PDB file of C-alpha atoms in Angstrom:
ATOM      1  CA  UNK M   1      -7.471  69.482 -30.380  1.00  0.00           C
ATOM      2  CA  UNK M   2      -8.480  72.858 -28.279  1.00  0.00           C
ATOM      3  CA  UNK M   3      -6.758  75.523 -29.863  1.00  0.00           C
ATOM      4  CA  UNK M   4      -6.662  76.956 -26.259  1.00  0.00           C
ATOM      5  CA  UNK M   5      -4.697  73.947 -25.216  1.00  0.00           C
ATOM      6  CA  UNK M   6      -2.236  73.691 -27.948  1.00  0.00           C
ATOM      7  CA  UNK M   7      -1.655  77.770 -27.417  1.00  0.00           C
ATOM      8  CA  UNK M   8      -0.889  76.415 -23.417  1.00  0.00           C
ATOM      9  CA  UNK M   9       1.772  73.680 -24.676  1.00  0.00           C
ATOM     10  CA  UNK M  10       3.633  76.845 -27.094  1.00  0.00           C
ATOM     11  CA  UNK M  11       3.621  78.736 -23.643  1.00  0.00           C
ATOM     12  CA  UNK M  12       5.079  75.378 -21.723  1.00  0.00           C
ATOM     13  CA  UNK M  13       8.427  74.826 -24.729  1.00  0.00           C
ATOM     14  CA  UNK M  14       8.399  78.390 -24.251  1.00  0.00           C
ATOM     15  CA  UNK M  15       8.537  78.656 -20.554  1.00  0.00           C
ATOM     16  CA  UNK M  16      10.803  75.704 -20.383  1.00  0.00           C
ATOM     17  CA  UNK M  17      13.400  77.506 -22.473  1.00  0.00           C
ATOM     18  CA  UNK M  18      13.387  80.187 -20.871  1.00  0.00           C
ATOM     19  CA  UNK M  19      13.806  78.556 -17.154  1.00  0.00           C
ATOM     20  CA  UNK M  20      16.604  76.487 -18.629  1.00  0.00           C
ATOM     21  CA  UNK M  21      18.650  79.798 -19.957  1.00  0.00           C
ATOM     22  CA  UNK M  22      18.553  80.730 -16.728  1.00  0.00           C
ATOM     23  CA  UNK M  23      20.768  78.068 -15.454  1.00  0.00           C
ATOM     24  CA  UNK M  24      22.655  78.178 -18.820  1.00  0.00           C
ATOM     25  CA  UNK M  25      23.386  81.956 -18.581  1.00  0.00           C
ATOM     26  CA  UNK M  26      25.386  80.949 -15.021  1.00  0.00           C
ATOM     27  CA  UNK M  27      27.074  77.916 -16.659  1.00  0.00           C
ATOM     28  CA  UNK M  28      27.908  80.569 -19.951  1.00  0.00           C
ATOM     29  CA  UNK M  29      29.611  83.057 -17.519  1.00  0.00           C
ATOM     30  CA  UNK M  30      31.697  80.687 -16.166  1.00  0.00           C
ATOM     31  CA  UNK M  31      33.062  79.361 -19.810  1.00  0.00           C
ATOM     32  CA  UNK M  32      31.745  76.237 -19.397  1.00  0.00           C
ATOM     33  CA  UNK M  33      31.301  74.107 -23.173  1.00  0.00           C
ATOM     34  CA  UNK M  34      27.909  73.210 -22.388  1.00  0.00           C
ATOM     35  CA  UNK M  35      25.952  76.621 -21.275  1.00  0.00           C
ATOM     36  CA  UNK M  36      22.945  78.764 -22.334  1.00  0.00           C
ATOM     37  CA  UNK M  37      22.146  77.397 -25.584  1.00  0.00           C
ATOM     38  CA  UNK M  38      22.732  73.889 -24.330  1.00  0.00           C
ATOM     39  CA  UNK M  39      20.350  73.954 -21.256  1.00  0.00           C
ATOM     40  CA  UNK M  40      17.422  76.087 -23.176  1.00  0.00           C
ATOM     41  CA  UNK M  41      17.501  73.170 -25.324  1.00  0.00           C
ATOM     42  CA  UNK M  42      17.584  70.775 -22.816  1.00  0.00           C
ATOM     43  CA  UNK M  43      14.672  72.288 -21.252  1.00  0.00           C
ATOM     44  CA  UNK M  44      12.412  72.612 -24.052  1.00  0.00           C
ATOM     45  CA  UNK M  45      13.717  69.093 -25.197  1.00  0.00           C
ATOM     46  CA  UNK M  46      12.364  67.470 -22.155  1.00  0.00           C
ATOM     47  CA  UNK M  47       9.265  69.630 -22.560  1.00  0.00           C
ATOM     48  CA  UNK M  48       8.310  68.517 -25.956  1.00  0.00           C
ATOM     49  CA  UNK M  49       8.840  65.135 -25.433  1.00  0.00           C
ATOM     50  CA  UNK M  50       6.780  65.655 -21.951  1.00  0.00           C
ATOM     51  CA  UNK M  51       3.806  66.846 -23.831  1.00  0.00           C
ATOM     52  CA  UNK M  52       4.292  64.253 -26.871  1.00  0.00           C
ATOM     53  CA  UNK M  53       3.565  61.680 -23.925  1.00  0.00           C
ATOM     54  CA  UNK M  54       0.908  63.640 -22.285  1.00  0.00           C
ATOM     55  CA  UNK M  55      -0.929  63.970 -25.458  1.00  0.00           C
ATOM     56  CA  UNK M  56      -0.290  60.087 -26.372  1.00  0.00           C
ATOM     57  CA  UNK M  57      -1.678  58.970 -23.189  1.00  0.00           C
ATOM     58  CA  UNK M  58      -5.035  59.075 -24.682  1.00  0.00           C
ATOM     59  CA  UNK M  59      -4.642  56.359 -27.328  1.00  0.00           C
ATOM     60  CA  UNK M  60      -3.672  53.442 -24.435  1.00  0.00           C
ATOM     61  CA  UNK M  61      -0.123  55.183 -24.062  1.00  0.00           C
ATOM     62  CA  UNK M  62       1.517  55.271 -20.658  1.00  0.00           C
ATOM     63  CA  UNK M  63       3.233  59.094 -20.408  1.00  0.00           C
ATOM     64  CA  UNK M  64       5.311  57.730 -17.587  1.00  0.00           C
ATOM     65  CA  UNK M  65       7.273  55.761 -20.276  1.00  0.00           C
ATOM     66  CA  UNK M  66       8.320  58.493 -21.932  1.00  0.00           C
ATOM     67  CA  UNK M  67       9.193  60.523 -18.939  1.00  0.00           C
ATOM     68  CA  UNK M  68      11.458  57.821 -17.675  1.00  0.00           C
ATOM     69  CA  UNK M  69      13.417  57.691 -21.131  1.00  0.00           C
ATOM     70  CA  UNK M  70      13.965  61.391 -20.847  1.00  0.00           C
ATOM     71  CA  UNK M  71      15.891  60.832 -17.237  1.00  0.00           C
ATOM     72  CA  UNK M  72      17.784  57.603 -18.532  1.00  0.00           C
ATOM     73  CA  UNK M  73      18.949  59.651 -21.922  1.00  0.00           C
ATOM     74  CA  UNK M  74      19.878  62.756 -20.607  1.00  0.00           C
ATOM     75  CA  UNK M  75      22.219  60.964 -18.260  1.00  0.00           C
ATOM     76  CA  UNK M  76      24.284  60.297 -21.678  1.00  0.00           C
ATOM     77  CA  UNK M  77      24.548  63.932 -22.674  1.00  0.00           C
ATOM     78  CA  UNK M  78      25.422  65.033 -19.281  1.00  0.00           C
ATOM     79  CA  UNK M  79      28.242  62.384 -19.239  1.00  0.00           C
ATOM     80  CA  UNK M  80      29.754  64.659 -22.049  1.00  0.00           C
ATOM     81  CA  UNK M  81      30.370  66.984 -20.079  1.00  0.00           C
ATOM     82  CA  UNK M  82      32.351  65.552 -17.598  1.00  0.00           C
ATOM     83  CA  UNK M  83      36.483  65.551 -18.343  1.00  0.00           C
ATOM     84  CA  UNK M  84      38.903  63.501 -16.276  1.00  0.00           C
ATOM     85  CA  UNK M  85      41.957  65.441 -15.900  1.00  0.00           C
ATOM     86  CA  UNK M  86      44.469  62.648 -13.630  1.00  0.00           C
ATOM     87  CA  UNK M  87      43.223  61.859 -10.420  1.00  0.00           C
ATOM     88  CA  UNK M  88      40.887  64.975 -10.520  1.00  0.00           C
ATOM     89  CA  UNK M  89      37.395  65.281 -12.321  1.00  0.00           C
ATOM     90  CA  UNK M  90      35.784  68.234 -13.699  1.00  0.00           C
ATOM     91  CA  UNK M  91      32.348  69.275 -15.133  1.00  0.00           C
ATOM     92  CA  UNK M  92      30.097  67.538 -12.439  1.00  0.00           C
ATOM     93  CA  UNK M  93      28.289  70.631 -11.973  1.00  0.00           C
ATOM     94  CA  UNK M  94      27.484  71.436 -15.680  1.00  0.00           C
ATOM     95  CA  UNK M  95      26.173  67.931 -15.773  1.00  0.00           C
ATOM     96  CA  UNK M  96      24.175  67.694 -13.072  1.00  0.00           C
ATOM     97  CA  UNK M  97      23.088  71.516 -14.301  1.00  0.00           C
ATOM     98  CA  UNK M  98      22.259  69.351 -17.438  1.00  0.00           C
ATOM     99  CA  UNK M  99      20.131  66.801 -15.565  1.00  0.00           C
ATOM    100  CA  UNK M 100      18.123  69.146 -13.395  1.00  0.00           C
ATOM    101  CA  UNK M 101      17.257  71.192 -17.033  1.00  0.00           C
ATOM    102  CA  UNK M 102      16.082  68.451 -18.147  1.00  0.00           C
ATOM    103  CA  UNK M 103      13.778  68.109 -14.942  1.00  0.00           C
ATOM    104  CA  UNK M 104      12.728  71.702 -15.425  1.00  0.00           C
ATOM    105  CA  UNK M 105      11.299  71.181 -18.635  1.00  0.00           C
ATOM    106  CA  UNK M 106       9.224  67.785 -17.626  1.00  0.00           C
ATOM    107  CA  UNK M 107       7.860  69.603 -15.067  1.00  0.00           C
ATOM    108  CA  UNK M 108       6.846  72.850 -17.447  1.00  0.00           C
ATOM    109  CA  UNK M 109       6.036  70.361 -20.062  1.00  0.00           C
ATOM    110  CA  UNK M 110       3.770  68.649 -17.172  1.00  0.00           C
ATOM    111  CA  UNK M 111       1.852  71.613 -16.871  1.00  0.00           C
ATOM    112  CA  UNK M 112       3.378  71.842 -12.976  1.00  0.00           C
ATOM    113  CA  UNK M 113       4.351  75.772 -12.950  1.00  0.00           C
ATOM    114  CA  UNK M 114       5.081  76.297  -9.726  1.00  0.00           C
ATOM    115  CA  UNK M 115       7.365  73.617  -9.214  1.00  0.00           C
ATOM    116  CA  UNK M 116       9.231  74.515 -12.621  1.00  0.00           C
ATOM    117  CA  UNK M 117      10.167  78.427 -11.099  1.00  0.00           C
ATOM    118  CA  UNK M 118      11.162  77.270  -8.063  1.00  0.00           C
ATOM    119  CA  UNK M 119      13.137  74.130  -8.985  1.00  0.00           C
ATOM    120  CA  UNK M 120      14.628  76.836 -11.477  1.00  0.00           C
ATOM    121  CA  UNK M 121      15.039  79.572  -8.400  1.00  0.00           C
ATOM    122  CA  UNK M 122      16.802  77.250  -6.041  1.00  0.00           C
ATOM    123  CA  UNK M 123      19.067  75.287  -8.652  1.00  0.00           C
ATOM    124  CA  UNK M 124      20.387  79.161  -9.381  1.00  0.00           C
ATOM    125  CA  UNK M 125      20.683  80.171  -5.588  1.00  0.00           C
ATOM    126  CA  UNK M 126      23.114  76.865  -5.774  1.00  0.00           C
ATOM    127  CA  UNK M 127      25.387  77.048  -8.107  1.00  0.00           C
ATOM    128  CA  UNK M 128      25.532  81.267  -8.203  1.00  0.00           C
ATOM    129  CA  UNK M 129      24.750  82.536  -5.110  1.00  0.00           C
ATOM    130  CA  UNK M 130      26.824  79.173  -3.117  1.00  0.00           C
ATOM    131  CA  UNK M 131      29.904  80.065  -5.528  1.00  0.00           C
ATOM    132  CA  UNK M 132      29.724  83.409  -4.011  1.00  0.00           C
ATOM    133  CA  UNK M 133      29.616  82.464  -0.617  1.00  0.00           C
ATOM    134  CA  UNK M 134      31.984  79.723  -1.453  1.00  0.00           C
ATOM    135  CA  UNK M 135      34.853  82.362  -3.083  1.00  0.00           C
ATOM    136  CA  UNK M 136      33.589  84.324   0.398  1.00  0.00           C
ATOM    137  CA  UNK M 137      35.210  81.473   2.559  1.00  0.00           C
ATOM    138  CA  UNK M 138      38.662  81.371   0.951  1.00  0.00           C
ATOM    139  CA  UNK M 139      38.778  85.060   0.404  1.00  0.00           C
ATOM    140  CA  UNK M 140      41.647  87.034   0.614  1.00  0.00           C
ATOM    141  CA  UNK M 141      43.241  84.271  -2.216  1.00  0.00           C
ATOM    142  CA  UNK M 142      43.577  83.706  -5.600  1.00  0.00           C
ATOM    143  CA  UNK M 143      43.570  81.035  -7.911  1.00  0.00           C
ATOM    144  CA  UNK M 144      47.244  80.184  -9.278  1.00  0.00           C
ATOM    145  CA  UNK M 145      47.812  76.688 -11.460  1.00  0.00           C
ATOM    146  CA  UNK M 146      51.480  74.935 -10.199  1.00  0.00           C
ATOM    147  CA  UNK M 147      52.590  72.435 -12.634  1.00  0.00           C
ATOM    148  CA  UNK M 148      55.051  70.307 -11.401  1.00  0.00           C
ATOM    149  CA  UNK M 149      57.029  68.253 -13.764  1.00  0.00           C
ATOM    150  CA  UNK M 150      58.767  65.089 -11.601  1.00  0.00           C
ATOM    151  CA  UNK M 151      60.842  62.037 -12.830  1.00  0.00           C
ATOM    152  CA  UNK M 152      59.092  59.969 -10.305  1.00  0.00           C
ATOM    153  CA  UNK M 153      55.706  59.765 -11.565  1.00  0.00           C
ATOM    154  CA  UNK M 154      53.058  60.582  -8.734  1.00  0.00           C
ATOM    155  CA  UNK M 155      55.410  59.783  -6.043  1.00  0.00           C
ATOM    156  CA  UNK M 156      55.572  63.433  -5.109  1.00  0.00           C
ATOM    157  CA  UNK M 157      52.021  64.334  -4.758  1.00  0.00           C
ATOM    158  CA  UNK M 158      52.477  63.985  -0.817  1.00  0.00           C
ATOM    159  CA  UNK M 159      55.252  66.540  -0.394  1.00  0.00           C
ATOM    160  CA  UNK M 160      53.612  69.068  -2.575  1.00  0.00           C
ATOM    161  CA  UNK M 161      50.625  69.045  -0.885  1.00  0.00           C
ATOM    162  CA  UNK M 162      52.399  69.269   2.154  1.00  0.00           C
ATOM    163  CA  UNK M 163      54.255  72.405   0.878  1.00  0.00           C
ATOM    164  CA  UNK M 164      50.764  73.694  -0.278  1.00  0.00           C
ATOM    165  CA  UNK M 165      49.397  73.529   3.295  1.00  0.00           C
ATOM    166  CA  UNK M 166      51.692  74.630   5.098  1.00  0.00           C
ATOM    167  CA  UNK M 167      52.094  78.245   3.354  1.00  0.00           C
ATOM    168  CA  UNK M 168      47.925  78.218   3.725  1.00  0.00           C
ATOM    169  CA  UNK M 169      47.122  76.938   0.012  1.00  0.00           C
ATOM    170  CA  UNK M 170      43.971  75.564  -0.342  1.00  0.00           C
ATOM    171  CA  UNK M 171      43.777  72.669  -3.369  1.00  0.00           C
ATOM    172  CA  UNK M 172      40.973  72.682  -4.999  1.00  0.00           C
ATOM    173  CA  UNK M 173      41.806  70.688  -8.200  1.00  0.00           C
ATOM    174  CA  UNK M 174      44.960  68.104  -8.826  1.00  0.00           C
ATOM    175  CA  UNK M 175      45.626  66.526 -11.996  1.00  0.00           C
ATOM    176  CA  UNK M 176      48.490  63.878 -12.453  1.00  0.00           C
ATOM    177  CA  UNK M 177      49.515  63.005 -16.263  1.00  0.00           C
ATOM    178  CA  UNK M 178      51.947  60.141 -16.381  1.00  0.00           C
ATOM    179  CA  UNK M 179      54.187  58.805 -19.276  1.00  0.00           C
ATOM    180  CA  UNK M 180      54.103  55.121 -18.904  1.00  0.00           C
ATOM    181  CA  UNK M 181      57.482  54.576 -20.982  1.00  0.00           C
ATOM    182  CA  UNK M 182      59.459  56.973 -18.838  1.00  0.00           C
ATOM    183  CA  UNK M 183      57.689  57.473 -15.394  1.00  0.00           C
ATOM    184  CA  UNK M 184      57.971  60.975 -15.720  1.00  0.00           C
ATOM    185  CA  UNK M 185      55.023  63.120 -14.996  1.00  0.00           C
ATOM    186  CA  UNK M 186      53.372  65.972 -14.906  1.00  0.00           C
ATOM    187  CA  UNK M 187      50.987  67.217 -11.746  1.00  0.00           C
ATOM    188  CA  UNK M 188      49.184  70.301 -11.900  1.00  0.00           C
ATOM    189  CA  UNK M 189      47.512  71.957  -9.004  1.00  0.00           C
ATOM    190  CA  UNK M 190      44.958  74.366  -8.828  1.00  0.00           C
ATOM    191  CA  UNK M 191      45.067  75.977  -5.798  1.00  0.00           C
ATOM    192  CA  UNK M 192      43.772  79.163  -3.824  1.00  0.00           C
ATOM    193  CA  UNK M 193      46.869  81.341  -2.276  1.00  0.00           C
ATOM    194  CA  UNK M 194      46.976  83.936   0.052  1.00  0.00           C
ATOM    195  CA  UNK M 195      47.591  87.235  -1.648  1.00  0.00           C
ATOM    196  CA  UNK M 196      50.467  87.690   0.627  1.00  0.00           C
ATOM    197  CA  UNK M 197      52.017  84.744   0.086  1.00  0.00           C
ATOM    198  CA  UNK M 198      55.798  84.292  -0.940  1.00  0.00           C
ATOM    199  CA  UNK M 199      55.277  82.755  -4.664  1.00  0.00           C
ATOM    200  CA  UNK M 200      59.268  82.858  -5.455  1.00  0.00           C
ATOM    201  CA  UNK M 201      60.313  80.942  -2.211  1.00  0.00           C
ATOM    202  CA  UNK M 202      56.781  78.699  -2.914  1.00  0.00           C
ATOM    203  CA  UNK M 203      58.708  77.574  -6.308  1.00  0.00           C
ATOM    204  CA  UNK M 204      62.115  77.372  -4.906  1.00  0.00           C
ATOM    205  CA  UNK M 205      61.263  74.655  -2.010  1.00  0.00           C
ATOM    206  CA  UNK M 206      58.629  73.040  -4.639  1.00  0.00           C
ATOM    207  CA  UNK M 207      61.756  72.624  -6.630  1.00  0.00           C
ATOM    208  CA  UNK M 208      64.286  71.072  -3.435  1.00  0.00           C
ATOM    209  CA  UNK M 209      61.685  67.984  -3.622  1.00  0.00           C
ATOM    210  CA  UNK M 210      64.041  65.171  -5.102  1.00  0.00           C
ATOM    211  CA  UNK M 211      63.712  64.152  -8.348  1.00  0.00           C
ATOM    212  CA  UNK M 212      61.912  67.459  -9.508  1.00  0.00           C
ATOM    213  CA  UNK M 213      62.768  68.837 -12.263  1.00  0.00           C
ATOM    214  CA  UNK M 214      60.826  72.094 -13.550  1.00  0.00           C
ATOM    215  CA  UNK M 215      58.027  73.911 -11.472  1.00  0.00           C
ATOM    216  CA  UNK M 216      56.229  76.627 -13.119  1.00  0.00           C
ATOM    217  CA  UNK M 217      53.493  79.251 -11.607  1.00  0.00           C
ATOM    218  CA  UNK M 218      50.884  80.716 -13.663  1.00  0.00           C
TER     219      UNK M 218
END
């Protein structure tokens, strides 16, 4: 083998890496479980195993083969990362974060630059530059969890968000857990309020909804 050519492939695990830290580094400021180390990783990963199938192609080997077990498996790992939480489901976006690392490094690994940097550009405009202008939108709010703890199970979800809306609170996440033996439960809302809004009368008519029993505000 071309010592020229194996010096290239170094360059390629190499590159990959580094493209994938890139979206790690945004999924590592955020806290998420699966960030920089993860997705550098990922990216060389799919690189190496890009280049095992490049090289392999010349003894009757179809590349392709490998490339398509490299999108099937990585749909496992990413998996990992997503947590249901009740009726709402986090972690999509480290996942598919996952996923298009993976894709980063096949296409480094390929030996098809370009498309690498700007698959890598435009997956960070996404999921940094989009958060900005999404946090933009709702500005002028907050993030603030409500639990809700209710004797009748998810029977309340309706008024609360009701409540929610009307005072301007945006839900972004709702959670429901329920204890089967009891019906009780307990619904937490993460939700985007208004910096002037009126968080002790919020909890007191959260807490006039029949059957409620605790509300809490964090």
């Amino acid at each position: 083998m071309d010592a020229g050519l194996e010096l290239e492939y170094v360059g390629r695990i190499a590159g990959a890496a580094i493209l994938g830290g890139v979206i790690g580094l945004e999924r590592e400021v955020h806290g998420q479980a699966a960030g920089l180390r993860t997705h550098m990783v990922v990216a060389l990963g799919a690189a190496v195993m890009t280049i095992v199938g490049i090289r392999m192609a010349g003894s009757q080997h179809d590349p392709g083969r490998i490339a398509a077990q490299i999108v099937t498996g990585i749909g496992f790992l990413g998996a990992g990362a997503i947590m249901k939480m009740g009726t709402s489901v986090r972690g999509l976006t480290t996942a598919a974060c996952i996923w298009t690392a993976a894709g980063i490094g096949m296409a480094m690994g390929s030996g098809w630059y370009i498309g690498a940097v700007a698959a890598t550009i435009v997956a960070f405009i996404t999921i940094y530059v989009f958060n900005i202008v999404e946090r933009s939108v709702i500005g002028g709010k907050h993030l603030r969890t409500f639990t809700v703890k209710t004797k009748n199970g998810g029977g309340q979800v309706g008024r609360i968000e009701a409540i929610l809306s009307a005072r301007d609170v945006f839900i972004k996440e709702l959670g429901i857990q329920k204890d089967v033996g009891t019906g009780h439960a307990t619904i937490t809302v993460l939700a985007a309020c208004p910096d002037k809004a009126d968080v002790e009368a919020l909890m007191a008519e959260l807490s006039a909804i029949p059957e409620v029993d605790n509300v809490e505000i964090g």
